[in-house]
Coordinates of C-alpha atoms in Angstrom, one line a residue:
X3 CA 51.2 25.3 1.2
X4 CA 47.8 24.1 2.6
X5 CA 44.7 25.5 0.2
X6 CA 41.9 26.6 2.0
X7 CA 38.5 24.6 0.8
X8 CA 35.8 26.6 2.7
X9 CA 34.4 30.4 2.2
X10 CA 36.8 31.0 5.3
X11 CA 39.8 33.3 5.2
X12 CA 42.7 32.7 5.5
X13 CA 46.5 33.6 4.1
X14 CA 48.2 31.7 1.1
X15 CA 51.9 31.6 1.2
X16 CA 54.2 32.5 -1.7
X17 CA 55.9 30.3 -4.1
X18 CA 56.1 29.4 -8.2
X19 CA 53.4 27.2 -9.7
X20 CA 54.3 24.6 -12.5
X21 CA 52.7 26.9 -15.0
X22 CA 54.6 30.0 -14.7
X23 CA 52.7 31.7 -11.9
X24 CA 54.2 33.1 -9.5
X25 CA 53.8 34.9 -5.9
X26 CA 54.8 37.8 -4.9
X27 CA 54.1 37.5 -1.5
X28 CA 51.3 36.4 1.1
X29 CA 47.6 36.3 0.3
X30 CA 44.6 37.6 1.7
X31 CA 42.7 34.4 0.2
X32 CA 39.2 36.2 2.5
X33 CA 39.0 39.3 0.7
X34 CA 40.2 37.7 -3.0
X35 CA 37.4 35.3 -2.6
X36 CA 34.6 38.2 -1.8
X37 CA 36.5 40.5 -4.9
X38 CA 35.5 37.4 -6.8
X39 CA 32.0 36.4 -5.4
X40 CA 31.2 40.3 -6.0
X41 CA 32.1 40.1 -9.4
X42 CA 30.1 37.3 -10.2
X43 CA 26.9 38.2 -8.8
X44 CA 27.7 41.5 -11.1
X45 CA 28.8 39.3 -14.4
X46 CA 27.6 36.2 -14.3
X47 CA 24.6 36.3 -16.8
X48 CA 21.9 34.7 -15.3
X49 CA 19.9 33.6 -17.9
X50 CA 23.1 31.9 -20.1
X51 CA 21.4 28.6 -19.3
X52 CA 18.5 29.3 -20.9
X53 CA 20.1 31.5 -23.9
X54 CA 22.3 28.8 -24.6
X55 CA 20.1 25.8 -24.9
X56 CA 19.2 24.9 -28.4
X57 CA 22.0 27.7 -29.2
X58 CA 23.4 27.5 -33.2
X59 CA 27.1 26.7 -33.4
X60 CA 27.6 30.7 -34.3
X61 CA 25.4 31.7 -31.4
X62 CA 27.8 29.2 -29.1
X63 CA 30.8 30.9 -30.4
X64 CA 29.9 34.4 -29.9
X65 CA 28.7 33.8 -26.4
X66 CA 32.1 32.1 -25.6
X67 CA 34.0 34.7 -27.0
X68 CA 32.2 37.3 -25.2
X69 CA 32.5 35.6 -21.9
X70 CA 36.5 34.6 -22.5
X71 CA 36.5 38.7 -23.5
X72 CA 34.3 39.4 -19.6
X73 CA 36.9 37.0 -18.0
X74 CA 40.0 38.5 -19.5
X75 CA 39.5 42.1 -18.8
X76 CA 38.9 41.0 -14.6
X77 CA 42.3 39.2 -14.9
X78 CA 40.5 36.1 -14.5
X79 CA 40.7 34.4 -18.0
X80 CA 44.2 32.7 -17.8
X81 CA 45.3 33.1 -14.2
X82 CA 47.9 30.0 -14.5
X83 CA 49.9 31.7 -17.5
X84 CA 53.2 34.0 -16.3
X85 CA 52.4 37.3 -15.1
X86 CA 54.5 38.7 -17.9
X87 CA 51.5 36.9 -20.6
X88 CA 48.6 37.9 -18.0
X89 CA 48.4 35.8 -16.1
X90 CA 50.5 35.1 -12.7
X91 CA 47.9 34.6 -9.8
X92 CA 49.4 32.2 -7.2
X93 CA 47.9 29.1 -7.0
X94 CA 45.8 29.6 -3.5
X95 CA 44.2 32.4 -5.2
X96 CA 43.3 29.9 -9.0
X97 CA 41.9 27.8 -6.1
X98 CA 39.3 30.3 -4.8
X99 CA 38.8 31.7 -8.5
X100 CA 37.4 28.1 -9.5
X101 CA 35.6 27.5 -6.2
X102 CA 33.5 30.7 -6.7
X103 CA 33.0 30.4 -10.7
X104 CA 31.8 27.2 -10.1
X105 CA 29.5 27.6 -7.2
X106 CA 28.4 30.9 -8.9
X107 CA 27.6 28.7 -12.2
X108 CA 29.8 30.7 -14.4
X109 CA 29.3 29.6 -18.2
X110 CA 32.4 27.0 -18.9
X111 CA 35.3 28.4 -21.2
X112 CA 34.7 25.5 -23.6
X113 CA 35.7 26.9 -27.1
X114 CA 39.3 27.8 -25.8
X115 CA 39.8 25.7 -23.0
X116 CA 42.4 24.1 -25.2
X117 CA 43.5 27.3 -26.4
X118 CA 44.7 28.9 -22.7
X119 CA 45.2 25.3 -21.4
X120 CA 47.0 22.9 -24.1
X121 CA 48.5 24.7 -26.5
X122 CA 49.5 27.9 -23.9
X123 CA 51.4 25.2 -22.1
X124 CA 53.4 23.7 -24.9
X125 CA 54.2 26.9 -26.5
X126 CA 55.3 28.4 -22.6
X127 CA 57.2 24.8 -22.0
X128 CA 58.4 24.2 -25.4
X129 CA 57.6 26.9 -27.6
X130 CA 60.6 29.3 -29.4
X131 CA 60.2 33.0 -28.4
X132 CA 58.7 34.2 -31.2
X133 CA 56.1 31.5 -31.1
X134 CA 55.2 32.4 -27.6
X135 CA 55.2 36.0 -29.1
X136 CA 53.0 35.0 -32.2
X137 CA 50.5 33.2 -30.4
X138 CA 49.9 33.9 -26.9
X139 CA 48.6 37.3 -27.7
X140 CA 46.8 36.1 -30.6
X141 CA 44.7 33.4 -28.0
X142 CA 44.5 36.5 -25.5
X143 CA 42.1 38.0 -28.3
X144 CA 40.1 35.0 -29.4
X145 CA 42.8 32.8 -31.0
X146 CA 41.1 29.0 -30.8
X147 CA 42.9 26.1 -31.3
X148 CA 42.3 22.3 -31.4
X149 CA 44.3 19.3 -31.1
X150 CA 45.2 16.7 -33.4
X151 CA 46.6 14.0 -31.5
X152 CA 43.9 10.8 -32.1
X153 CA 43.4 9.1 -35.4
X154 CA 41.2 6.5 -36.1
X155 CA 43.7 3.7 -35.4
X156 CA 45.9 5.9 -32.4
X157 CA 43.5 7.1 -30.1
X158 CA 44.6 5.4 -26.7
X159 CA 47.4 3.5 -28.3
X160 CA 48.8 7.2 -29.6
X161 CA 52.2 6.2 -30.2
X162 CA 50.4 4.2 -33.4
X163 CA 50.1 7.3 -35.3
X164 CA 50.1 7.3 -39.4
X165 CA 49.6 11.0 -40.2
X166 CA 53.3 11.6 -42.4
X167 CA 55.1 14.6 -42.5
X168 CA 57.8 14.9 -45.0
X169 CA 60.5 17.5 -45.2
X170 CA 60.4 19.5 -48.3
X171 CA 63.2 22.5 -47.7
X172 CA 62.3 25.0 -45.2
X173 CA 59.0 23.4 -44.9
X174 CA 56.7 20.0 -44.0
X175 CA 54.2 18.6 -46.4
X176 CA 51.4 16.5 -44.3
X177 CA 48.9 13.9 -44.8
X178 CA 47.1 11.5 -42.9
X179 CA 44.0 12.0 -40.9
X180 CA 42.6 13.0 -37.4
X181 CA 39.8 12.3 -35.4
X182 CA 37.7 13.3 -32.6
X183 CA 39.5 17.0 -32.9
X184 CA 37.2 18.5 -30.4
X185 CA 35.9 22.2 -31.4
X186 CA 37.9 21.4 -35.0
X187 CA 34.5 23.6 -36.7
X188 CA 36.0 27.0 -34.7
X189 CA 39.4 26.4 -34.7
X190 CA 42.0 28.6 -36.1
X191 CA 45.4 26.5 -34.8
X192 CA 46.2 22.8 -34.3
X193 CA 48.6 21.3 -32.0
X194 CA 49.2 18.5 -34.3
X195 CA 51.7 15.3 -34.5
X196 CA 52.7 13.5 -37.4
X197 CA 55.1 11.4 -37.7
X198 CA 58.7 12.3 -39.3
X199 CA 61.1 9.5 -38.8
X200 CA 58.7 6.3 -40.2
X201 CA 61.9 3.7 -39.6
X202 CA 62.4 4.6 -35.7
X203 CA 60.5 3.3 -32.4
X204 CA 57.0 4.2 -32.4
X205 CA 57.4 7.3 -29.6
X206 CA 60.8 8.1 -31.0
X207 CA 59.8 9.5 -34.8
X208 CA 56.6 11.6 -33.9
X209 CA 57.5 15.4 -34.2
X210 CA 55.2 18.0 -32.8
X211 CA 53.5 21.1 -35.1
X212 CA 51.6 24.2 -34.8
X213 CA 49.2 23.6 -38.1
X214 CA 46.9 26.8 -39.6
X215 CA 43.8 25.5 -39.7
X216 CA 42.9 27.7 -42.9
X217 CA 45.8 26.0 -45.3
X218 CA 45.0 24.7 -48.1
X219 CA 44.4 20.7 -47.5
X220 CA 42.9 21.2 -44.8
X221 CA 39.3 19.5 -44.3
X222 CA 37.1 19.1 -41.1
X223 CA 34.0 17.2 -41.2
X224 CA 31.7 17.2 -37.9
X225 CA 30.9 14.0 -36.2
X226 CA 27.4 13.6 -34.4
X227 CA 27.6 12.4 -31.3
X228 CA 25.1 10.4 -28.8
X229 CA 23.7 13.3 -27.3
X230 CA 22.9 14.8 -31.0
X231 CA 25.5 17.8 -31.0
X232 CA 29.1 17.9 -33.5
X233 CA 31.6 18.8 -30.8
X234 CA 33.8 16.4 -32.6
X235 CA 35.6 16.0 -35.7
X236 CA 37.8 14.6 -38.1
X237 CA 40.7 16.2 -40.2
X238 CA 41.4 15.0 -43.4
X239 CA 44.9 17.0 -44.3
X240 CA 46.3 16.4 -47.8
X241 CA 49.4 18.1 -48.6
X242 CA 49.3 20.6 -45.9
X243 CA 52.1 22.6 -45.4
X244 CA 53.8 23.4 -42.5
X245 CA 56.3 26.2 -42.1
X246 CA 59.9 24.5 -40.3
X247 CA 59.2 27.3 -38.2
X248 CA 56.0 25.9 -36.8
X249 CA 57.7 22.9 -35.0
X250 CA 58.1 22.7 -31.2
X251 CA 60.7 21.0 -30.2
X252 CA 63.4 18.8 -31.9
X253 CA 62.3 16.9 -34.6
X254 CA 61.7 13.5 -33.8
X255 CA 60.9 15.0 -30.0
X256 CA 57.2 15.0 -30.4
X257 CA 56.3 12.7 -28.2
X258 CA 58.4 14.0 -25.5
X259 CA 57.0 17.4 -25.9
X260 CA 53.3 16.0 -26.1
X261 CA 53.6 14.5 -22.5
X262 CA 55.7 16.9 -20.7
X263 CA 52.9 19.9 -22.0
X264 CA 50.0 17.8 -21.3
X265 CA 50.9 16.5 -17.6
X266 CA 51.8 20.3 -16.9
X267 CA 48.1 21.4 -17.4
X268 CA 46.6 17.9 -16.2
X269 CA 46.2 19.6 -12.5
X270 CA 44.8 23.1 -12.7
X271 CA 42.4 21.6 -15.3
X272 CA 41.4 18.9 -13.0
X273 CA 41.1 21.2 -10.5
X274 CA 38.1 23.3 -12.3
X275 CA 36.4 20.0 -13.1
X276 CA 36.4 18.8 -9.8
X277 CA 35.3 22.2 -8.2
X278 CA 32.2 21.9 -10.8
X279 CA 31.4 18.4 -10.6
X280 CA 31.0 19.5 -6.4
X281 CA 29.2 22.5 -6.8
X282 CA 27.0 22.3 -9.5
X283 CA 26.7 18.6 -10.5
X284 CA 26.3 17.2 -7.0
X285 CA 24.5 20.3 -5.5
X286 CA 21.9 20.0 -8.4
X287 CA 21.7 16.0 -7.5
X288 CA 20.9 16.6 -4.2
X289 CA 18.2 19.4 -5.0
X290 CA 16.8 16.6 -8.0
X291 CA 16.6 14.1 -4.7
X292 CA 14.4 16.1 -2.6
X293 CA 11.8 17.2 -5.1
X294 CA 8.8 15.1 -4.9
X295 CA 8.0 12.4 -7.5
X296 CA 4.6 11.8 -9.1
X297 CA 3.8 9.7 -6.0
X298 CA 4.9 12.5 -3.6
X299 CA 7.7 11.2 -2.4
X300 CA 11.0 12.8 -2.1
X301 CA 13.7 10.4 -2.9
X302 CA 15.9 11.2 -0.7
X303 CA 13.5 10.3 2.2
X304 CA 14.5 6.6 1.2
X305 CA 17.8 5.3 3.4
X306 CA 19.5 3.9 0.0
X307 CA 19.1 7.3 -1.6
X308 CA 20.5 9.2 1.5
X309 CA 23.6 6.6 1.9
X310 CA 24.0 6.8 -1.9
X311 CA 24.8 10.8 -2.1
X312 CA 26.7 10.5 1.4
X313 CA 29.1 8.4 -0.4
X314 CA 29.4 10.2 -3.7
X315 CA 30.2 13.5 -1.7
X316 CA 32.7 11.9 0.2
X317 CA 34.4 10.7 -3.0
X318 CA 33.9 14.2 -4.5
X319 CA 35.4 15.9 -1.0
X320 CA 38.2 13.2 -2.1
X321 CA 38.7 14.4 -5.4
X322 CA 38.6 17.5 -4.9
X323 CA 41.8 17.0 -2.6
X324 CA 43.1 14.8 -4.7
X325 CA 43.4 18.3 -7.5
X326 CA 44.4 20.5 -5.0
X327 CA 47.3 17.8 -3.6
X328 CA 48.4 17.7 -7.4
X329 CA 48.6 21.0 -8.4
X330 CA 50.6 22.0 -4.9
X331 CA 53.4 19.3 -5.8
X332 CA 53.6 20.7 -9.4
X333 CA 54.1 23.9 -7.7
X334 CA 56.5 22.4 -5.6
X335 CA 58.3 20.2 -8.1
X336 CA 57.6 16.9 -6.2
X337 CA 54.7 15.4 -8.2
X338 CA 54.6 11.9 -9.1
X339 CA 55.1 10.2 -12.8
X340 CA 51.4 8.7 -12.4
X341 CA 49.7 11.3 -10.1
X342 CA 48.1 13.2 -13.1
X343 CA 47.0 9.7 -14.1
X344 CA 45.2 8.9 -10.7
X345 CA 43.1 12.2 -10.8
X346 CA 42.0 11.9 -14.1
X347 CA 40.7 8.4 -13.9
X348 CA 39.6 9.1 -10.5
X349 CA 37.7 11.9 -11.9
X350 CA 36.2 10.2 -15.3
X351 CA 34.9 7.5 -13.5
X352 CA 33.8 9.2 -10.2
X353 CA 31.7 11.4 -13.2
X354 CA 30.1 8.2 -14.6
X355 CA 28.8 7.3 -11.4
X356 CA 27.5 10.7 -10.4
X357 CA 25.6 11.0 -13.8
X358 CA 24.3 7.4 -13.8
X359 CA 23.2 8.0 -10.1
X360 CA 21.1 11.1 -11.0
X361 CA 19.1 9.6 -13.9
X362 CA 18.3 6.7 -11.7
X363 CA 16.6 9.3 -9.5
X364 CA 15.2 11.7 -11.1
X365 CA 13.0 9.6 -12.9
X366 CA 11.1 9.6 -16.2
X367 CA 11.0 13.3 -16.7
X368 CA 15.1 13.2 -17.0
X369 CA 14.6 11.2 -20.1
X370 CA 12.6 13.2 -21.8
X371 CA 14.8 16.1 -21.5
X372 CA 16.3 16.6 -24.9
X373 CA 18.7 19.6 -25.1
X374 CA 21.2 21.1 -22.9
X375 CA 23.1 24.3 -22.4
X376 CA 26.0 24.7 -25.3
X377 CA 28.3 26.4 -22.8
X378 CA 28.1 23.7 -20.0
X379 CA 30.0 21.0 -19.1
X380 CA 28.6 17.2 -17.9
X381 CA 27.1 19.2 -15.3
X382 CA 24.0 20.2 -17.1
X383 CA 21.2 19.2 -14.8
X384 CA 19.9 17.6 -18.2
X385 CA 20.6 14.1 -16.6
X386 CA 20.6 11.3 -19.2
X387 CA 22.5 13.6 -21.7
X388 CA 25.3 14.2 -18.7
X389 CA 25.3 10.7 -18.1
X390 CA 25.5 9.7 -22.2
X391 CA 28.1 12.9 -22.1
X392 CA 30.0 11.5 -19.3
X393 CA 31.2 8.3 -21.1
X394 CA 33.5 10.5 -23.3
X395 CA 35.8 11.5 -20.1
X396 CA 36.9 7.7 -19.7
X397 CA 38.4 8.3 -23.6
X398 CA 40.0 11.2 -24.5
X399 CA 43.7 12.1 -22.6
X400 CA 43.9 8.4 -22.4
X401 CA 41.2 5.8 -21.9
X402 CA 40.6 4.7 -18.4
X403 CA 42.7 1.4 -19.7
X404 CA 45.8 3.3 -20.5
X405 CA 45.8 5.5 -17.0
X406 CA 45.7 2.5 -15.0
X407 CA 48.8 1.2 -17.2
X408 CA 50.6 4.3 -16.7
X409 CA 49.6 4.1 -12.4
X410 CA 51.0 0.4 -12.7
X411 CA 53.7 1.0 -14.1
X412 CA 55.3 4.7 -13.8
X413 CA 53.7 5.1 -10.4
X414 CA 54.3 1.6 -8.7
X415 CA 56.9 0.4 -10.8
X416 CA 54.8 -3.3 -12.2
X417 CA 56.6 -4.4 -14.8
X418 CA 55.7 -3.0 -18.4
X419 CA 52.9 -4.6 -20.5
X420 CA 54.8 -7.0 -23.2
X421 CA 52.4 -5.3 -25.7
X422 CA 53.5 -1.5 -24.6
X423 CA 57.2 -2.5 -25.4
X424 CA 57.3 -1.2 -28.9

């Protein structure tokens, strides 16, 4: 199936994405994408920029939930999920919907993006019934969740984890500590691994949980950050308990199920990053080039300037291919060990030098710009904060490090670093 990138028409074919959505037949992608443009010029608020800069942590929260609430009732919310959950849009139709959010500057869904996105997958891939029953539902209506993978000595190195979980009858007792949990403060659920099986091979005795984030034990502490905000965490857990009935997966299987769920998502979510990075990040970089500077020059009357942005669009036109090629061989089954590896450091990095780009020139008056929307991404227009902000992409899901590891060795077959053969 070939995605359309343009406002064009055109028909999608049928098929089954990788996330359970499915097609029930062809596509007029013309008349989805003005269904969608109309409702955004209709719901997009226009002044959630402004309303959301300087915005309290409850005024975030509300606003998010509202919008997730605006999304959901025009089917757009969680598109990717099966059409029995509410979702089921085919994948040539996700395409447009991000295209148009993003060039409509729809608020980000930041407060549950891994609420629909992480832990929908692993409870749709992994999950028991009546945790898909018990939860999806529950995130439908404003459930959030957070994930507790990183700790402060496993963060790239993962498989290095020392939060314990002990069996105690029917349930687990936990302790350890987590960090950089992002959106820990609103969180009601945590996807959470501990390890189980202290003896056995690093990956091999991690087990994966669904953890209440109101048990008792359970402490979160905001971390500031460069930019001045507490996006991130740390959980302190101290003789949590876990229900047996909130582990995914075999015991022992963590891992296993952490990977398979994460890779699963890695393309659709991509694929919204990539859309906004074009059409708002780049489109507002090219806008900052041709205002005129205290001299009266535009800067992108000077050669370098003009050959600069030529080159980061044609690496964003790349990217942006580079989603859609993912998320059509996860549809069709065929994607690559590494290829969720080579988007996300192509992305991360391809960010960096977008952001760094833009505060070389737009000059002081970037650096004086102190706040930025809560409900945007590294898109903000506020340009040193996006570029400060930007750094985090080349960390979390695996440093920019551990995806060229994984592209050297699962995706051309080098042989494996002597330090990654624990």
């Amino acid at each position: 199936m070939t995605i359309p990138t343009g406002s064009g028409g055109s028909t999608g074919s049928g098929g089954s994405t990788a996330s359970g959505a499915s097609v029930a037949g062809p596509v007029d992608l013309a008349e989805f994408r003005a269904e969608v443009q109309r409702w955004c010029r209709e719901n997009v608020p226009s002044d959630w920029r402004r309303a959301q800069t300087g915005a309290s942590a409850e005024e975030f929260a509300a606003f998010q939930q509202d919008w997730f609430q605006q999304l959901r009732a025009a089917g757009y919310a969680v598109p990717h999920w099966p059409a029995e959950w509410g979702g089921g849009m085919p994948v040539a139709q996700q395409v447009v919907l991000y295209q148009e959010l993003a060039a409509h500057d729809a608020p980000r869904l930041v407060l549950g993006f891994v609420s629909i996105h992480h832990a929908a997958s692993t409870l749709l891939v992994a999950g028991t019934d009546e945790q898909r029953r018990r939860h999806l539902p529950a995130i439908l209506d404003g459930e959030i969740w957070v994930q507790g993978f990183s700790e402060p000595e496993a963060g790239s190195d993962l498989a290095s984890l020392r939060t314990v979980a002990r069996r105690d009858g029917d349930t687990f007792v936990v302790d350890g500590q987590k960090l950089w949990a992002s959106g820990a403060a609103h969180a009601d659920w945590c996807l959470l691994l501990a390890r189980t099986d202290p003896d056995a091979p690093k990956r091999k005795g991690i087990s994966y949980f669904l953890m209440d984030m109101r048990s008792p034990g359970v402490d979160v502490r905001p971390v500031r950050n460069a930019i001045g905000d507490s996006h991130f965490c740390e959980i302190f857990l101290n003789g949590v308990v876990i229900p047996a009935e909130n582990l995914v997966g075999p015991v022992n299987a963590g891992w296993q199920v952490a990977q398979a769920t994460l890779a699963a998502e890695r393309g659709m979510t991509m694929l919204e990053l990539a859309e906004r990075l074009g059409n708002a990040g780049f489109r507002w970089l090219v806008d900052t080039c041709r205002t005129p500077g205290p001299g009266g020059g535009r800067p992108v009357d000077d050669p370098r300037v003009a050959d600069r942005l030529a080159e980061l669009e044609t690496e964003i036109t790349g990217l942006r291919a580079l989603c859609r090629g993912l998320v059509e061989r996860h549809e069709a089954d065929t994607a690559g060990p590494a290829d969720a590896s080579v988007v996300k450091l192509f992305y991360s990095e391809l960010l960096q030098r977008t952001m760094d780009f833009a505060v070389e020139v737009a000059g002081l008056p970037a650096h004086a710009e102190l706040r930025k929307p809560a409900s945007s991404g590294w898109e903000s227009g506020a340009w040193v904060l996006d570029f400060i902000g930007s750094w985090e992409w080349t960390i979390p899901g695996g440093t920019s490090e551990i995806q060229r590891t994984i592209i050297g060795e699962r995706g051309l077959g080098l042989p494996r670093e002597p330090a990654a053969s624990a």
